[in-house]
Amino acid sequence: SAALARWRDIPDLVFISRYYDHPAYIEALATRIERYWAEHGRPDRLLCSFHGIPERYARAGDPYPEECRQTVRLLRSRLQLAESQIKLSFQSRFGREPWLQPYTDETLRAWGRQGLARADVVCPGFSADCLETLEEIAMENRDVFLTAGGGEYHYIPALNADDAHIACIKQIVSRYL
């Protein structure tokens, strides 16, 4: 912003704040999951884990929780899954105050105690893998599930540089060019 203050011809700035329900995004997610399942088989349940936020943010009007729920509803429809086959959860809470629930680790612990044969986890809110997806979800939460008595655990990688993801971003951005 300091650099822009010196410019005489300021370009238009457009922020794309949301694409949680964009058809190309849902298609990219579904395609990623279907490709993974074609190679590794299908789970008993798919967990869609999103980064959490404190509950007070949602009470104050933050639309994020409903956007996450809508993404999961659209993904469930696209993948033709029963409600019992796909669940939503929230990860990465810290501090003392309550965060959005259900919590990812507690969900996986419960599934493990139930003796679920296989759980797959995907993180739709992450466009690229990072420490949070690779360490917290792929490793730490895997241990939570297995230690609690669960069978197989699979982390489905984020969209990253997948062709479907690139096509999705291109489609979303091209409206503004």
Tab-separated table of C-alpha atoms in Angstrom:
chain	number	residue	atom	x	y	z
A	1	SER	CA	0.000	0.000	0.000
A	2	ALA	CA	2.919	2.411	0.637
A	3	ALA	CA	4.207	1.775	-2.895
A	4	LEU	CA	0.766	2.462	-4.373
A	5	ALA	CA	0.643	5.855	-2.639
A	6	ARG	CA	3.469	7.042	-4.951
A	7	TRP	CA	1.870	5.753	-8.175
A	8	ARG	CA	0.070	8.166	-10.459
A	9	ASP	CA	-1.878	5.484	-12.325
A	10	ILE	CA	-3.234	3.019	-9.787
A	11	PRO	CA	-4.414	-0.285	-11.300
A	12	ASP	CA	-7.728	-1.854	-10.395
A	13	LEU	CA	-7.442	-4.240	-7.497
A	14	VAL	CA	-9.850	-7.140	-7.236
A	15	PHE	CA	-9.982	-9.516	-4.301
A	16	ILE	CA	-11.431	-12.956	-4.825
A	17	SER	CA	-12.389	-13.673	-1.265
A	18	ARG	CA	-14.372	-16.873	-1.763
A	19	TYR	CA	-14.739	-19.779	-4.132
A	20	TYR	CA	-15.873	-22.482	-1.699
A	21	ASP	CA	-18.923	-23.311	-3.843
A	22	HIS	CA	-17.560	-22.641	-7.323
A	23	PRO	CA	-18.383	-25.583	-9.618
A	24	ALA	CA	-14.790	-25.789	-10.895
A	25	TYR	CA	-13.479	-25.984	-7.327
A	26	ILE	CA	-15.918	-28.723	-6.358
A	27	GLU	CA	-15.033	-30.596	-9.542
A	28	ALA	CA	-11.294	-30.282	-8.826
A	29	LEU	CA	-11.779	-31.643	-5.290
A	30	ALA	CA	-13.978	-34.493	-6.489
A	31	THR	CA	-11.550	-35.382	-9.266
A	32	ARG	CA	-8.635	-35.466	-6.791
A	33	ILE	CA	-10.565	-37.764	-4.461
A	34	GLU	CA	-11.794	-40.047	-7.247
A	35	ARG	CA	-8.271	-40.416	-8.637
A	36	TYR	CA	-6.974	-41.274	-5.185
A	37	TRP	CA	-9.729	-43.849	-4.683
A	38	ALA	CA	-9.100	-45.365	-8.125
A	39	GLU	CA	-5.502	-46.027	-7.051
A	40	HIS	CA	-5.979	-46.878	-3.347
A	41	GLY	CA	-9.568	-48.089	-2.981
A	42	ARG	CA	-12.457	-46.429	-1.155
A	43	PRO	CA	-12.796	-45.786	2.581
A	44	ASP	CA	-15.632	-46.543	4.951
A	45	ARG	CA	-15.802	-42.804	5.650
A	46	LEU	CA	-14.334	-39.624	4.220
A	47	LEU	CA	-13.515	-36.824	6.653
A	48	CYS	CA	-13.312	-33.282	5.274
A	49	SER	CA	-11.145	-31.414	7.760
A	50	PHE	CA	-11.020	-27.614	7.647
A	51	HIS	CA	-8.882	-25.237	9.672
A	52	GLY	CA	-10.846	-24.215	12.737
A	53	ILE	CA	-11.653	-20.785	14.125
A	54	PRO	CA	-12.921	-19.768	17.561
A	55	GLU	CA	-16.684	-20.198	17.937
A	56	ARG	CA	-17.012	-16.522	18.867
A	57	TYR	CA	-16.008	-15.563	15.306
A	58	ALA	CA	-18.945	-17.548	13.951
A	59	ARG	CA	-21.300	-16.060	16.545
A	60	ALA	CA	-20.112	-12.610	15.428
A	61	GLY	CA	-21.211	-13.391	11.874
A	62	ASP	CA	-18.193	-14.945	10.167
A	63	PRO	CA	-19.604	-16.944	7.206
A	64	TYR	CA	-16.713	-19.432	7.197
A	65	PRO	CA	-18.434	-22.324	9.028
A	66	GLU	CA	-21.406	-22.282	6.657
A	67	GLU	CA	-19.066	-22.048	3.663
A	68	CYS	CA	-17.264	-25.187	4.894
A	69	ARG	CA	-20.581	-26.992	5.334
A	70	GLN	CA	-21.670	-25.951	1.843
A	71	THR	CA	-18.422	-27.232	0.323
A	72	VAL	CA	-18.999	-30.608	1.982
A	73	ARG	CA	-22.658	-30.729	0.855
A	74	LEU	CA	-21.646	-30.003	-2.747
A	75	LEU	CA	-18.771	-32.484	-2.613
A	76	ARG	CA	-21.052	-35.173	-1.150
A	77	SER	CA	-23.529	-34.623	-3.956
A	78	ARG	CA	-20.842	-34.663	-6.646
A	79	LEU	CA	-19.268	-37.854	-5.249
A	80	GLN	CA	-22.718	-39.400	-4.740
A	81	LEU	CA	-22.011	-40.317	-1.128
A	82	ALA	CA	-24.548	-40.968	1.601
A	83	GLU	CA	-24.471	-38.563	4.544
A	84	SER	CA	-23.052	-41.371	6.680
A	85	GLN	CA	-20.040	-41.712	4.347
A	86	ILE	CA	-18.747	-38.120	4.542
A	87	LYS	CA	-18.277	-35.894	7.563
A	88	LEU	CA	-16.943	-32.419	8.294
A	89	SER	CA	-14.549	-31.514	11.099
A	90	PHE	CA	-12.259	-28.681	12.184
A	91	GLN	CA	-8.558	-28.927	13.018
A	92	SER	CA	-5.794	-26.868	14.602
A	93	ARG	CA	-7.489	-25.453	17.675
A	94	PHE	CA	-5.409	-23.887	20.397
A	95	GLY	CA	-5.953	-21.847	23.533
A	96	ARG	CA	-8.720	-22.240	26.083
A	97	GLU	CA	-11.781	-20.953	24.270
A	98	PRO	CA	-14.056	-23.272	22.284
A	99	TRP	CA	-13.397	-23.593	18.579
A	100	LEU	CA	-15.670	-24.805	15.804
A	101	GLN	CA	-16.731	-28.404	16.254
A	102	PRO	CA	-16.634	-31.281	15.672
A	103	TYR	CA	-12.893	-31.408	16.222
A	104	THR	CA	-10.872	-33.488	13.765
A	105	ASP	CA	-8.801	-35.336	16.366
A	106	GLU	CA	-11.840	-36.212	18.498
A	107	THR	CA	-13.756	-37.402	15.438
A	108	LEU	CA	-10.894	-39.667	14.381
A	109	ARG	CA	-10.449	-40.939	17.949
A	110	ALA	CA	-14.153	-41.853	18.066
A	111	TRP	CA	-13.959	-43.560	14.674
A	112	GLY	CA	-10.926	-45.525	15.855
A	113	ARG	CA	-12.741	-46.627	19.042
A	114	GLN	CA	-15.628	-47.776	16.831
A	115	GLY	CA	-13.122	-49.963	14.985
A	116	LEU	CA	-13.653	-48.237	11.636
A	117	ALA	CA	-11.791	-50.277	9.027
A	118	ARG	CA	-10.663	-47.326	6.916
A	119	ALA	CA	-10.833	-43.542	7.150
A	120	ASP	CA	-9.686	-41.137	4.440
A	121	VAL	CA	-9.086	-37.486	5.285
A	122	VAL	CA	-9.010	-34.579	2.866
A	123	CYS	CA	-8.483	-30.891	3.682
A	124	PRO	CA	-10.572	-28.929	1.161
A	125	GLY	CA	-9.674	-25.563	2.697
A	126	PHE	CA	-6.011	-25.933	1.747
A	127	SER	CA	-5.047	-25.282	-1.857
A	128	ALA	CA	-1.573	-26.712	-1.237
A	129	ASP	CA	-0.078	-29.080	1.283
A	130	CYS	CA	1.828	-27.517	4.158
A	131	LEU	CA	3.000	-28.387	7.666
A	132	GLU	CA	-0.573	-28.357	8.891
A	133	THR	CA	-1.789	-30.930	6.383
A	134	LEU	CA	1.368	-33.028	6.203
A	135	GLU	CA	2.241	-33.146	9.896
A	136	GLU	CA	-0.973	-32.497	11.822
A	137	ILE	CA	-3.364	-34.367	9.537
A	138	ALA	CA	-1.260	-36.947	7.692
A	139	MET	CA	0.867	-37.917	10.699
A	140	GLU	CA	-0.483	-36.797	14.098
A	141	ASN	CA	-4.141	-37.517	13.383
A	142	ARG	CA	-3.209	-40.800	11.724
A	143	ASP	CA	-1.642	-41.817	15.037
A	144	VAL	CA	-4.782	-40.699	16.919
A	145	PHE	CA	-6.979	-42.899	14.696
A	146	LEU	CA	-4.711	-45.942	14.764
A	147	THR	CA	-3.976	-45.744	18.503
A	148	ALA	CA	-7.708	-45.630	19.210
A	149	GLY	CA	-8.193	-48.897	17.299
A	150	GLY	CA	-8.887	-47.776	13.729
A	151	GLY	CA	-7.746	-49.747	10.711
A	152	GLU	CA	-6.301	-48.029	7.641
A	153	TYR	CA	-5.808	-44.265	7.531
A	154	HIS	CA	-5.244	-42.343	4.317
A	155	TYR	CA	-4.552	-38.650	3.826
A	156	ILE	CA	-5.645	-37.494	0.366
A	157	PRO	CA	-3.189	-34.780	-0.715
A	158	ALA	CA	-4.349	-31.204	-1.291
A	159	LEU	CA	-4.973	-30.034	-4.838
A	160	ASN	CA	-1.474	-28.556	-5.097
A	161	ALA	CA	-0.427	-28.125	-8.773
A	162	ASP	CA	-2.934	-30.697	-10.066
A	163	ASP	CA	-4.202	-29.876	-13.574
A	164	ALA	CA	-7.813	-29.722	-12.343
A	165	HIS	CA	-6.803	-27.199	-9.677
A	166	ILE	CA	-4.932	-25.030	-12.164
A	167	ALA	CA	-7.960	-25.120	-14.490
A	168	CYS	CA	-10.193	-24.163	-11.548
A	169	ILE	CA	-8.050	-21.165	-10.575
A	170	LYS	CA	-7.799	-20.108	-14.223
A	171	GLN	CA	-11.582	-20.221	-14.576
A	172	ILE	CA	-12.169	-18.240	-11.379
A	173	VAL	CA	-9.542	-15.582	-12.144
A	174	SER	CA	-10.388	-15.186	-15.828
A	175	ARG	CA	-13.738	-13.537	-14.990
A	176	TYR	CA	-11.791	-10.601	-13.618
A	177	LEU	CA	-9.229	-10.160	-16.387
